[in-house]
XYZ file of C-alpha atoms in Angstrom:
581
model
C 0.000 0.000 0.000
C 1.162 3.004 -0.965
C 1.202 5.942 1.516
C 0.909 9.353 1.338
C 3.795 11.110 2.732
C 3.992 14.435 4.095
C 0.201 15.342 4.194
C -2.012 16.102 6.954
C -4.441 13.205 8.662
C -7.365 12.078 6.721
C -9.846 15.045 7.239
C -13.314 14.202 8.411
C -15.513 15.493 5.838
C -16.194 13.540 3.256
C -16.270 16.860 0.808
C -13.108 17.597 2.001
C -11.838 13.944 1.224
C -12.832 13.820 -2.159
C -11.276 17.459 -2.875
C -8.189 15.672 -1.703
C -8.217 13.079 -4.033
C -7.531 15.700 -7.001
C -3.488 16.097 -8.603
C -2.127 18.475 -6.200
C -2.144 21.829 -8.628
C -5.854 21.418 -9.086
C -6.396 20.940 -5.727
C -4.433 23.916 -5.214
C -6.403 26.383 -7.242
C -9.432 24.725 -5.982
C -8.965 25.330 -2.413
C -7.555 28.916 -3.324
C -11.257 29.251 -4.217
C -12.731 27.743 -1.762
C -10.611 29.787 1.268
C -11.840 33.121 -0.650
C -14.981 32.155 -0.831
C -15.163 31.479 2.895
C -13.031 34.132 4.246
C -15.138 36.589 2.557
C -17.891 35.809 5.089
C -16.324 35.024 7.918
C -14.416 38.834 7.278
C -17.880 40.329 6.305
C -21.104 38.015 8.107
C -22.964 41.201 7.428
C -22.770 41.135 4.044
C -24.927 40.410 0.970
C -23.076 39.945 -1.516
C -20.422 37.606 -0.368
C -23.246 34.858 0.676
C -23.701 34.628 -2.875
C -21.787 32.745 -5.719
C -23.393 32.953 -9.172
C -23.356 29.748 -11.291
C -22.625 31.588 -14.409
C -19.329 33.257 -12.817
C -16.496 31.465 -15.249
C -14.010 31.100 -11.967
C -16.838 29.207 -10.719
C -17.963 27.173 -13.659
C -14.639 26.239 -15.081
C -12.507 25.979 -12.103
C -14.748 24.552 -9.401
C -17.453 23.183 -11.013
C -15.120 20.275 -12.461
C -13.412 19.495 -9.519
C -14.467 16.139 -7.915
C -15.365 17.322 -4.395
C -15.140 21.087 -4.920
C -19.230 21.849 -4.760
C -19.739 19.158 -2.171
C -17.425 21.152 0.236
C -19.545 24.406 -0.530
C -22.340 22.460 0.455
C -20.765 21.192 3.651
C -20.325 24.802 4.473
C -23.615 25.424 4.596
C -24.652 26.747 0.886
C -27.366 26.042 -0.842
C -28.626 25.691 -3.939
C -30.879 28.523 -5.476
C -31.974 28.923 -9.342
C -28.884 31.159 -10.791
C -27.055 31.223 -7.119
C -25.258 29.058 -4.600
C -26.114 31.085 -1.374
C -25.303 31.167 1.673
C -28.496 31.679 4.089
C -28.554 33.956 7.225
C -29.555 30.741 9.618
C -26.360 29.042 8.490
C -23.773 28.413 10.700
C -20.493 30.412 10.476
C -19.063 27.311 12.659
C -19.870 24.881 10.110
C -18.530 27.211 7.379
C -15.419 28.080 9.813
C -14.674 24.134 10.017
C -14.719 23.326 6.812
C -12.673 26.136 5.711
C -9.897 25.438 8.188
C -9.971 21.488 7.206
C -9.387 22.809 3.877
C -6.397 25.024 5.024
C -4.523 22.570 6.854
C -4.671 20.052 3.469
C -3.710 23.173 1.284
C -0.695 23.812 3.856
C 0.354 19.927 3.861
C 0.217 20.654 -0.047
C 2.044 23.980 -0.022
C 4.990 22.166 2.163
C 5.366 18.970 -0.645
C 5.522 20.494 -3.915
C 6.644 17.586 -5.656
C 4.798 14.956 -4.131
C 1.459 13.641 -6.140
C -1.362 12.738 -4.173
C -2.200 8.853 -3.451
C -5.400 7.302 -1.975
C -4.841 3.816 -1.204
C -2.811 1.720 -3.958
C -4.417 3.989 -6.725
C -3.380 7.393 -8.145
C -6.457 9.363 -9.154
C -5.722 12.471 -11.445
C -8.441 14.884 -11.767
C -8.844 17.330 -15.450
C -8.470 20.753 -15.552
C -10.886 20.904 -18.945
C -13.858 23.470 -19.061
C -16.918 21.846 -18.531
C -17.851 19.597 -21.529
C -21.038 20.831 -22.283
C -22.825 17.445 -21.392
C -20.833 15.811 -18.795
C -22.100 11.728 -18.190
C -21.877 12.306 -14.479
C -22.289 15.440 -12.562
C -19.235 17.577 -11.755
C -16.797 14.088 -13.327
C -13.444 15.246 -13.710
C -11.490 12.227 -12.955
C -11.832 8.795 -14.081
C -14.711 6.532 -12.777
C -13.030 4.473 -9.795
C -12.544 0.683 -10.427
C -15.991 -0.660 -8.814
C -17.179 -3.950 -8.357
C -18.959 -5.725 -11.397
C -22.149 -6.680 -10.959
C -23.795 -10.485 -11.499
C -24.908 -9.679 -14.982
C -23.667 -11.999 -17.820
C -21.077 -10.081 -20.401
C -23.980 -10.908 -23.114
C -26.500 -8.889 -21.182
C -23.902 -5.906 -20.558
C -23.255 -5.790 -24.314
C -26.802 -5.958 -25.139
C -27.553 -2.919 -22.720
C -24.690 -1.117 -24.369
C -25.777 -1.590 -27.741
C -29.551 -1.067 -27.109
C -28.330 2.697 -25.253
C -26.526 3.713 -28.097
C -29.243 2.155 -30.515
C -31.650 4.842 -28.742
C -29.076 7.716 -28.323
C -29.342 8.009 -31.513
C -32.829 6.797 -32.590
C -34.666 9.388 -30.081
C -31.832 12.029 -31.096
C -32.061 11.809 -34.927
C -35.534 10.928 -35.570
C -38.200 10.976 -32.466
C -37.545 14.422 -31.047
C -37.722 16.335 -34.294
C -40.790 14.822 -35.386
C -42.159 17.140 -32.318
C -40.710 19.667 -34.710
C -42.694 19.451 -37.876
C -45.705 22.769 -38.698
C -48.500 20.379 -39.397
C -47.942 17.609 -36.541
C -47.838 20.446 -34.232
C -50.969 22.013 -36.051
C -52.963 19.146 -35.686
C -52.078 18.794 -31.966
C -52.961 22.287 -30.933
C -56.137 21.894 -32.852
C -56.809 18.869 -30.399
C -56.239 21.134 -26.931
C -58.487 23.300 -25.984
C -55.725 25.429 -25.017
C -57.714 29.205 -24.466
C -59.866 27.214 -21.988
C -56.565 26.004 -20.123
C -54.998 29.820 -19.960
C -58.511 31.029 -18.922
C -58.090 28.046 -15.903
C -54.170 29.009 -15.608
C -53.934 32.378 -15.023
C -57.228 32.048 -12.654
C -55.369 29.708 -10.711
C -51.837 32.263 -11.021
C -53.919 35.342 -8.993
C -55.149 32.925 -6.438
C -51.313 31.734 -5.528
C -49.592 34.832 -6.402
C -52.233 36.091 -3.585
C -51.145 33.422 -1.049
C -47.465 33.990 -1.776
C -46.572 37.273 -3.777
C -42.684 36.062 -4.150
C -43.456 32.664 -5.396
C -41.215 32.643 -8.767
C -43.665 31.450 -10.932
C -45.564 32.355 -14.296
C -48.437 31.867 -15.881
C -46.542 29.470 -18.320
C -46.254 27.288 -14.913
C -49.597 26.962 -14.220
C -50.615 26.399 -17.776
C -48.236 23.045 -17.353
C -50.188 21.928 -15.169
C -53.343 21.872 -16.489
C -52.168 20.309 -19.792
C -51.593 17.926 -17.588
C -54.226 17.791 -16.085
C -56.260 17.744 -19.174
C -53.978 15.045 -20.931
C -54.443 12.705 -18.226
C -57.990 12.891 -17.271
C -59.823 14.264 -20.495
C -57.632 12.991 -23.539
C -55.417 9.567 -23.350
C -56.368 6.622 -21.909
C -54.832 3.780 -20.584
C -54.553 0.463 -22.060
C -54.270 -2.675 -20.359
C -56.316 -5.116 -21.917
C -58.323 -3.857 -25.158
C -61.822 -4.996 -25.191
C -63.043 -7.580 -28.013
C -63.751 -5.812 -31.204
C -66.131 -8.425 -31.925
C -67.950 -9.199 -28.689
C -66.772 -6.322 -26.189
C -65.702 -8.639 -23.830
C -62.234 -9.069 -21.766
C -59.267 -10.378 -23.533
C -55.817 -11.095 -21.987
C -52.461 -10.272 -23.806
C -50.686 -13.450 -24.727
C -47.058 -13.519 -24.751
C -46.511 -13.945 -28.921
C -46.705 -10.417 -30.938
C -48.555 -10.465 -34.262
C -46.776 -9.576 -37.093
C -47.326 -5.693 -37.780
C -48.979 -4.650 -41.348
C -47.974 -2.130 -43.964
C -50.079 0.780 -42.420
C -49.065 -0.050 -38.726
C -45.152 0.056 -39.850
C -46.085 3.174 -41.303
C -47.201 4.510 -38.002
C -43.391 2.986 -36.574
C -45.631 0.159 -35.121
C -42.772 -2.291 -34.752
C -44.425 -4.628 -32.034
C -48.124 -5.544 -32.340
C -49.569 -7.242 -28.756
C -52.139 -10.308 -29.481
C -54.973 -9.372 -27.245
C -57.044 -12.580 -27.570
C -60.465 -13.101 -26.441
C -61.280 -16.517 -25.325
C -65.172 -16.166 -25.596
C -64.815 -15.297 -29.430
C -61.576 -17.060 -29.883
C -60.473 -13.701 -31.624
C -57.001 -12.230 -32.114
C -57.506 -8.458 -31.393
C -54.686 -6.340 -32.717
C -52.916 -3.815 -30.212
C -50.091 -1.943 -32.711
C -47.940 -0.112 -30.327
C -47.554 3.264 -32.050
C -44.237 4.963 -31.971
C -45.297 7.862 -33.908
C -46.925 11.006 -32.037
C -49.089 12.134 -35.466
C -50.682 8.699 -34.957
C -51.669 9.086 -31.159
C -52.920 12.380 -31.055
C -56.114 10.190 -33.525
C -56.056 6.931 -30.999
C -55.349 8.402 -27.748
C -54.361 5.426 -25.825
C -51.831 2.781 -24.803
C -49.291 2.990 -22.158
C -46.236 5.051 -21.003
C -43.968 4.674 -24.506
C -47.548 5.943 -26.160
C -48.333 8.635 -23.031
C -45.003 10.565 -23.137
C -44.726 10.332 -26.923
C -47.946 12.603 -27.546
C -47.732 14.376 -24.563
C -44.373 15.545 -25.038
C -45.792 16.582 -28.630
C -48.475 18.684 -27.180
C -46.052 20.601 -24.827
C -44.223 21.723 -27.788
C -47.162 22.517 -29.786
C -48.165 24.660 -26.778
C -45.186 26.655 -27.014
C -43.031 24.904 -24.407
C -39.545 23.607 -24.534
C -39.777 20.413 -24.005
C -37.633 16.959 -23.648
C -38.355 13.209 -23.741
C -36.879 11.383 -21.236
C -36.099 7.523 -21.676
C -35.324 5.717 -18.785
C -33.317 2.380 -19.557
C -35.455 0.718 -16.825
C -38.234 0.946 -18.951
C -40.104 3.856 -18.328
C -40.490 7.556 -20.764
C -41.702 10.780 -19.480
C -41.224 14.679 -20.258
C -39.259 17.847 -19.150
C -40.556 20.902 -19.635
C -38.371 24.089 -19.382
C -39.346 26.537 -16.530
C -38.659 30.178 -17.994
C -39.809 31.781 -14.528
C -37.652 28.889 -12.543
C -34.554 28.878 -14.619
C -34.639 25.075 -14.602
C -36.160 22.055 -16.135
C -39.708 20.635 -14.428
C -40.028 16.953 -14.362
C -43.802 15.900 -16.178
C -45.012 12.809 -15.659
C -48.476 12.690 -18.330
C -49.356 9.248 -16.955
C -49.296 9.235 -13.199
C -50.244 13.578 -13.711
C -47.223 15.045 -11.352
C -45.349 17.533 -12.165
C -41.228 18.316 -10.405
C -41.517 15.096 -8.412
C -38.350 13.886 -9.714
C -37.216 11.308 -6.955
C -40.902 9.827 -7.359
C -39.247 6.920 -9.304
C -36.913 6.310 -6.731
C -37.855 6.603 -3.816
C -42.017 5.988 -4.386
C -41.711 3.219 -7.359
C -38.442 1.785 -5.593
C -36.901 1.909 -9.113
C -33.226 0.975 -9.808
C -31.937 3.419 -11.752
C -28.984 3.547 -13.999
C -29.162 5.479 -17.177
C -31.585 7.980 -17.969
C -31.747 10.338 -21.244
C -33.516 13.447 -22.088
C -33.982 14.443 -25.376
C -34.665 17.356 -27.328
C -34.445 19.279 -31.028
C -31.146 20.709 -29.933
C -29.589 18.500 -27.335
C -29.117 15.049 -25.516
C -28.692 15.291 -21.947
C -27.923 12.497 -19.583
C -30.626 13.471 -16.613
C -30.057 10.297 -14.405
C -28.849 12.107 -11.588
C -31.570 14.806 -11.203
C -33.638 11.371 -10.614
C -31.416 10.139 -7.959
C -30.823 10.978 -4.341
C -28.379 7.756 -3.873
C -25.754 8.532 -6.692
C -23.171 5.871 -5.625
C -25.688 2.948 -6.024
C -26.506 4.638 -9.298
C -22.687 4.593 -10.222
C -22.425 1.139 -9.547
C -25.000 -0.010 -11.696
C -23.766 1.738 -14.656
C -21.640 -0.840 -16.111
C -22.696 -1.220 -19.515
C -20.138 0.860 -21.210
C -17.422 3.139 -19.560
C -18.420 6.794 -18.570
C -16.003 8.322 -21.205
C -17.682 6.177 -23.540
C -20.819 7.845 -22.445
C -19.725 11.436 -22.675
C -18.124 11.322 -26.074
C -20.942 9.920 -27.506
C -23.425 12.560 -26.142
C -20.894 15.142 -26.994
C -20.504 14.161 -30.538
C -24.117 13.909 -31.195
C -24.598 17.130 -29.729
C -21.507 18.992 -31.472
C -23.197 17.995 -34.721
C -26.674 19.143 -33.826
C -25.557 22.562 -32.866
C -22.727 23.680 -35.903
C -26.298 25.224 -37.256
C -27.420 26.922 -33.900
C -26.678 30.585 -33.641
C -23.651 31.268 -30.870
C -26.653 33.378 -28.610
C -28.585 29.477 -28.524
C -25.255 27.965 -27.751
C -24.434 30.126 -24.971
C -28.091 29.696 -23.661
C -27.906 26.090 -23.709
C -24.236 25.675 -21.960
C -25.465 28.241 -19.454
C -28.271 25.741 -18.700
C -25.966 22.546 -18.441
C -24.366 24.588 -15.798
C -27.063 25.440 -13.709
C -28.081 22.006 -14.174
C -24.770 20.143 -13.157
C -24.720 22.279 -9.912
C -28.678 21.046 -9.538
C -27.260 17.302 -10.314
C -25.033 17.300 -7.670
C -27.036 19.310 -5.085
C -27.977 17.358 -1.825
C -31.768 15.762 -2.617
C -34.414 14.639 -0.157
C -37.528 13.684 -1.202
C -40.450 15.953 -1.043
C -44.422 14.695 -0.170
C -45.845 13.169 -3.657
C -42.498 11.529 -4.090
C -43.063 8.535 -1.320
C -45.936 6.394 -3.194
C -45.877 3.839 -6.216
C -47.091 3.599 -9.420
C -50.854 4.631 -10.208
C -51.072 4.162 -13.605
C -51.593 0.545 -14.900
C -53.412 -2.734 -13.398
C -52.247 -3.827 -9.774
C -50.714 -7.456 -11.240
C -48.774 -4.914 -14.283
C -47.577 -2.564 -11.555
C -46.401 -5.600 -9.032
C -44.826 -7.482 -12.363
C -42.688 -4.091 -12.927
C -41.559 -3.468 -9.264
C -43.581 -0.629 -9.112
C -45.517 -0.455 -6.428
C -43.071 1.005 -3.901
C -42.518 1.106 -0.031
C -44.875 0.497 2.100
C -46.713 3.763 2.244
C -46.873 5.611 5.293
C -49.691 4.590 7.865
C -52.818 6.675 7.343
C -53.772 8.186 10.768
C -57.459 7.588 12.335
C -58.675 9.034 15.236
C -61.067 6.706 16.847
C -63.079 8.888 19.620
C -62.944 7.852 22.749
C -65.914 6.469 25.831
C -65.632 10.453 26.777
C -65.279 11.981 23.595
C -68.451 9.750 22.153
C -70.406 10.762 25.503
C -69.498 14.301 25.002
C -70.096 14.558 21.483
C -67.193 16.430 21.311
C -63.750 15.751 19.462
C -61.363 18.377 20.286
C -57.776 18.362 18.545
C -55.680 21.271 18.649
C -52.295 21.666 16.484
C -48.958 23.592 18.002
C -47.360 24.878 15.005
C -44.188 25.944 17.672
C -44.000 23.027 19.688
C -44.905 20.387 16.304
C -47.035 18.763 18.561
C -50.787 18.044 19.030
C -53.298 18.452 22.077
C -56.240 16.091 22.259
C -57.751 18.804 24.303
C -61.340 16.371 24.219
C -59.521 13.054 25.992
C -57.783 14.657 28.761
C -54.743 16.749 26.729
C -53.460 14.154 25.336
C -49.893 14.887 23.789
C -48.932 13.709 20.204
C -45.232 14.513 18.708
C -44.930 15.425 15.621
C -47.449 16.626 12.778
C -47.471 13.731 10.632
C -48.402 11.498 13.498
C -52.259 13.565 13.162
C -52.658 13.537 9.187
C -54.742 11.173 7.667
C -53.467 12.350 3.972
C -51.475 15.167 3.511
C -50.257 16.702 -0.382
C -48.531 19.976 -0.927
C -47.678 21.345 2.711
C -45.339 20.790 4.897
C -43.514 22.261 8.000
C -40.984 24.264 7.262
C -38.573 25.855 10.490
C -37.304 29.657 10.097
C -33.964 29.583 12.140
C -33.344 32.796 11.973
C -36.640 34.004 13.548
C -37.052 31.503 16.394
C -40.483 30.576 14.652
C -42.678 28.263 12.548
C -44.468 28.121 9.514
C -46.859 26.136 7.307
C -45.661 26.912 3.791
C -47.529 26.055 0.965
C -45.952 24.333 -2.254
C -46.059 26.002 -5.547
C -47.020 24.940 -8.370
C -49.848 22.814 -6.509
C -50.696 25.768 -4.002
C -53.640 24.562 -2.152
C -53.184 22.853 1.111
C -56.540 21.455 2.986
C -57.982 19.292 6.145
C -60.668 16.824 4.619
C -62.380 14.054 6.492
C -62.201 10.823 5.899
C -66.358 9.774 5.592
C -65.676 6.500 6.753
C -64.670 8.285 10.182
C -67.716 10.130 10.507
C -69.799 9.622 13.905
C -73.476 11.388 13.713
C -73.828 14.245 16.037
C -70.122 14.331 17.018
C -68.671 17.754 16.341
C -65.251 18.029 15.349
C -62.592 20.700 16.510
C -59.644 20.335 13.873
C -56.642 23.186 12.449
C -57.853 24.915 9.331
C -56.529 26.108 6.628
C -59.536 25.863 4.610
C -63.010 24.852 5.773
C -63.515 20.925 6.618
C -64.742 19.419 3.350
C -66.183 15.900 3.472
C -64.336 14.940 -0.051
C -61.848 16.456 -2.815
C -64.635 16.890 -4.984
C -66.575 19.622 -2.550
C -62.816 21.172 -1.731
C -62.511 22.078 -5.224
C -66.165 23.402 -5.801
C -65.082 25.559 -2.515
C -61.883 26.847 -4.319
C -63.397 27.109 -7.551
C-alpha cells in the first residue's frame, strides 16, 4: 500500500476527502477558491453579496465546477442551492462554514509544504482534469476517471446488449423521435386537439389565487398552464390500455405472450411490435399496434407510457413549451418541460399527472436506476442524476459501457446538432448545463408526492414491474374515545411551535410530531425559520392549495369536530374544489 507522505491526517468530511483526491495543482487552485470564498464571510457576516456565488461566474464554472469534491465542500459549508445562485443563508452556521474552511487550510498547507509529491489514496493514483466543462458531462461535476468498482452479477452478453440497445436509442430518439415534435402540421394538428384558451382562462385564474397566497413565489403563468395540460392530458384525452376490449364481442381479452406480425399501415405509423390481445369467448385475435409515432396518437389516444409521453411531449411543444423526452433504460419515458420563470427544467409525468416530483421513481416506485436520457431538437442530456438521491448505487449499476464512452458519444451527437445553432442558442444552452450540473449534484431529499408507487396501470402490471413502492406511510385515524363519544365532542388542537398536538377532548393528550395527526397530507409541509425563532406552514407552488378533509368512513353522527384549518372541513376532494373554484 502506498502511503501518502507528508500530508495532513485524513480530514473528516467527506467533501473535504474527495477534494483531496484531485493532482495536487488542481487541488491547489481549488482550495484557493474555496478559502476566498469562505473568508469573505467570515471577514464580512454582514454582508450580501459575499453569501452569494453565481453559477454563471467562469471562476466558478470552469474551475470549481469540475473538480471532484469542490461543490460538495460548498455544500458542507452550509450553501445552498438557489436557481442562478449558490447562497449562503442567514440561519447558516459560520461554525460549520469556519470548520470546513480550516480542514481545507490545513490540506492546502500539507500541499504547499510537498511540492513535488502527487497525491495517493490507497494503492491507486487518481488524477483529476483541468478541462472546461464539456457541455454534457455523463456524471455530474466528473473530472477524474470513474473508480474501479465492483462488477455486478450480470452476464457479459447482457452488458453488451444494454450497451448496444443505449446507443441504438441515443441516436434513434436524437435523430428521428424528437424532431418529429418539430414538424408545422404535426404540431398544427395537436394544438387543434387542446383546448388550449380554456386552459390559460383556468391558468392564469389559478396564477392570482397563488400569487395572492405567496406574492414572491417565482412562478408564471406558463407554470400553471403546465399543469393543467396535464391535467387535461391525463384525465380528459389519453387513456390507458391494459387489456383492449373484443372488437367483436366487447368482452375481456388477456395479452398473450406472442406479438402479431405488424402490417404495412401499422409500420407506417413505426408500429414495430403488435400485442395479441385474444379473447377466449370469441376465440379472436384483437390487434394492439404499439404506435411509436406522435401524429398517430394524437387520432387513438391510448396505450401505455412509450404511447403517453410520446404525444404528450408533442403537445407541450405545440403549446409553445420547450420540451424533452426522457427515456429511462429501466423501462419507463416521461417529459421535461423548461421553466422560464424557474430557470430550470420541471419533471412531467403525463401518466401518473405530477409535475417536479423527480425522486418519485426512486424513492415511491423503488426503481433501480442507472441510465436515464432526455432528449430534445437541440440536445441530448444524460438526466439520471436529477432522478437520484443515492448517486453511488446509481454509479455502480452503470456498467454497460465506460463513462467516457458515455460522454463522447453525447458530446458528438450534440456537437453535430448545434454547428447550425446561432452562438446566442449555444451560450443559452451551456449556461443551462451549468445550472443544471450544480442542480445534479445538489444534496436531494424527497419531497411529499415523491413517497408512493405507481398509479397508472393494473395492480398485477404494476407488481410485475416493481412498481408499487414502499410500504406507504400509515394513514392516521382518530377513533373517539368512551368520553369523547359521551361528550359529542372531538377536540384536537395543532402547536405549530412546539410540532405537537393536544387532544384537548380526551384529557390533553400529547402527540409529537405533525405527521403522526394527518390522515393524507399533499402539498404542505412544515418548514422551520432559524433565523426568527419561529414556525411556519408553507404552501408548495405549483400545486398551491393545502386542505384538512375528512375521511367519511370516520364520521360519527352528532359528534362535532374541533380540527386546524386552513380551509373549511370538506367531506371529499370533490366539494374542496367546488369551494376553491
Amino acid at each position: 500500500m502506498a502511503a501518502a507522505v507528508g500530508f495532513a491526517s485524513a480530514p473528516t468530511s467527506p467533501a473535504v476527502s474527495e477534494l483531496c483526491q484531485n493532482r495536487r495543482d488542481i487541488f491547489l487552485e481549488a482550495s484557493r477558491l474555496l478559502l476566498t470564498y469562505a473568508d469573505n464571510i467570515l471577514r464580512n457576516p454582514y454582508e450580501e453579496k459575499y453569501r452569494l456565488i453565481r453559477i454563471g461566474n467562469p471562476a466558478f464554472s470552469t474551475r470549481l465546477l469540475p473538480v471532484r469534491g469542490a461543490v460538495e465542500c460548498l455544500f458542507e459549508m452550509g450553501f445552498q442551492e438557489e436557481e442562478t445562485h449558490l447562497v449562503f443563508p442567514k440561519e447558516a452556521s459560520i461554525e460549520q462554514l469556519r470548520k470546513i474552511r480550516d480542514l481545507i487550510a490545513g490540506e492546502r498547507s500539507s500541499r504547499l509544504n510537498e511540492p513535488n509529491q502527487i497525491h495517493r489514496s490507497g494503492s491507486s493514483e487518481t488524477v483529476a482534469s483541468t478541462r472546461t466543462v464539456a457541455h454534457q458531462p455523463s456524471r455530474p461535476a466528473e473530472s477524474v476517471l470513474a473508480p474501479v468498482r465492483q462488477q455486478p452479477e450480470t452476464s457479459l452478453v447482457q452488458s453488451l446488449e444494454m450497451a448496444a440497445n443505449i446507443l441504438k436509442t441515443l441516436q434513434t430518439n436524437f435523430e428521428h423521435l424528437v424532431l418529429m415534435y418539430e414538424n408545422p402540421s404535426i404540431q398544427q394538428k395537436a394544438v387543434a386537439s387542446i383546448p388550449l384558451q380554456q386552459l390559460k382562462g383556468k391558468a392564469q385564474k389559478k396564477l392570482m389565487q397563488a400569487t395572492r397566497l405567496d406574492k414572491g413565489a417565482h412562478v408564471n403563468e406558463e407554470d400553471f398552464l403546465l399543469l393543467e395540460l396535464l391535467d387535461w392530458f391525463k384525465n380528459n384525452f389519453f387513456r390507458w390500455v391494459n387489456n383492449l376490449p373484443c372488437s367483436r364481442c366487447g368482452g375481456q381479452t388477456e395479452p398473450k405472450s406472442d406479438y402479431l406480425l405488424p402490417i404495412d399501415d401499422e409500420l407506417r405509423w413505426n408500429a414495430s411490435t403488435v400485442e395479441n390481445h385474444y379473447c377466449s369467448q370469441c376465440q379472436l385475435c384483437n390487434r394492439f399496434p404499439r404506435y411509436n409515432h406522435p401524429e398517430k396518437l394524437l387520432e387513438t389516444r391510448c396505450g401505455r407510457c412509450g404511447e403517453w409521453a410520446n404525444c404528450f411531449t408533442l403537445c407541450c411543444r405545440a403549446a409553445g413549451f420547450e420540451a424533452r423526452y426522457v427515456w429511462d433504460c429501466t423501462d419507463h419515458v416521461w417529459t421535461e418541460v423548461y421553466s422560464s420563470s424557474q430557470k430550470r427544467w420541471l419533471h412531467c409525468d403525463p401518466c401518473e399527472n405530477v409535475c417536479d416530483k423527480p425522486l418519485l421513481y426512486e424513492t415511491g416506485w423503488g426503481k433501480k436506476l442507472s441510465y436515464i436520457f432526455a432528449f430534445s431538437k437541440d440536445e441530448v442530456v444524460d438526466v439520471t442524476w436529477r432522478y437520484s438521491c443515492k448517486h453511488e448505487e446509481v454509479l455502480s449499476r452503470r456498467t454497460a459501457l465506460s463513462e467516457a464512452t458515455l460522454r463522447e458519444t453525447i458530446n458528438a451527437l450534440n456537437r453535430t446538432r448545434q454547428q447550425s445553432l446561432s452562438e446566442n442558442r449555444r451560450r443559452e444552452l451551456l449556461e443551462r448545463t451549468i445550472v443544471e450540473l450544480v442542480e445534479f449534484i445538489s444534496p436531494k431529499t424527497p419531497k411529499p408526492g415523491e413517497y408512493g408507487g405507481r398509479t397508472s396501470g393494473s395492480m398485477a402490471w404494476r407488481v410485475a414491474r416493481g412498481e408499487i413502492g414502499p410500504e406507504k406511510r400509515k394513514e392516521v385515524i382518530f377513533v373517539p374515545s368512551e368520553k369523547e363519544k359521551t361528550s359529542k365532542l372531538f377536540h384536537l388542537i395543532y402547536n405549530i411551535v412546539e410540532d405537537s398536538y393536544t387532544r384537548v377532548s380526551s384529557n390533553n393528550e400529547k402527540i409529537s410530531g405533525w405527521e403522526a395527526g394527518v390522515w393524507k397530507a399533499e402539498s404542505i409541509w412544515r418548514k422551520v425559520e432559524a433565523d426568527w425563532k419561529m414556525l411556519k406552514e408553507e404552501i408548495v407552488i405549483p400545486k398551491y392549495y393545502s386542505f384538512i378533509c375528512k375521511a367519511k368512513s370516520c364520521l360519527l353522527p352528532g359528534l362535532s369536530y374541533t380540527l386546524p384549518r386552513l380551509l373549511p372541513i370538506c367531506q371529499d376532494i370533490e366539494q374542496l374544489k367546488s369551494h376553491m373554484l
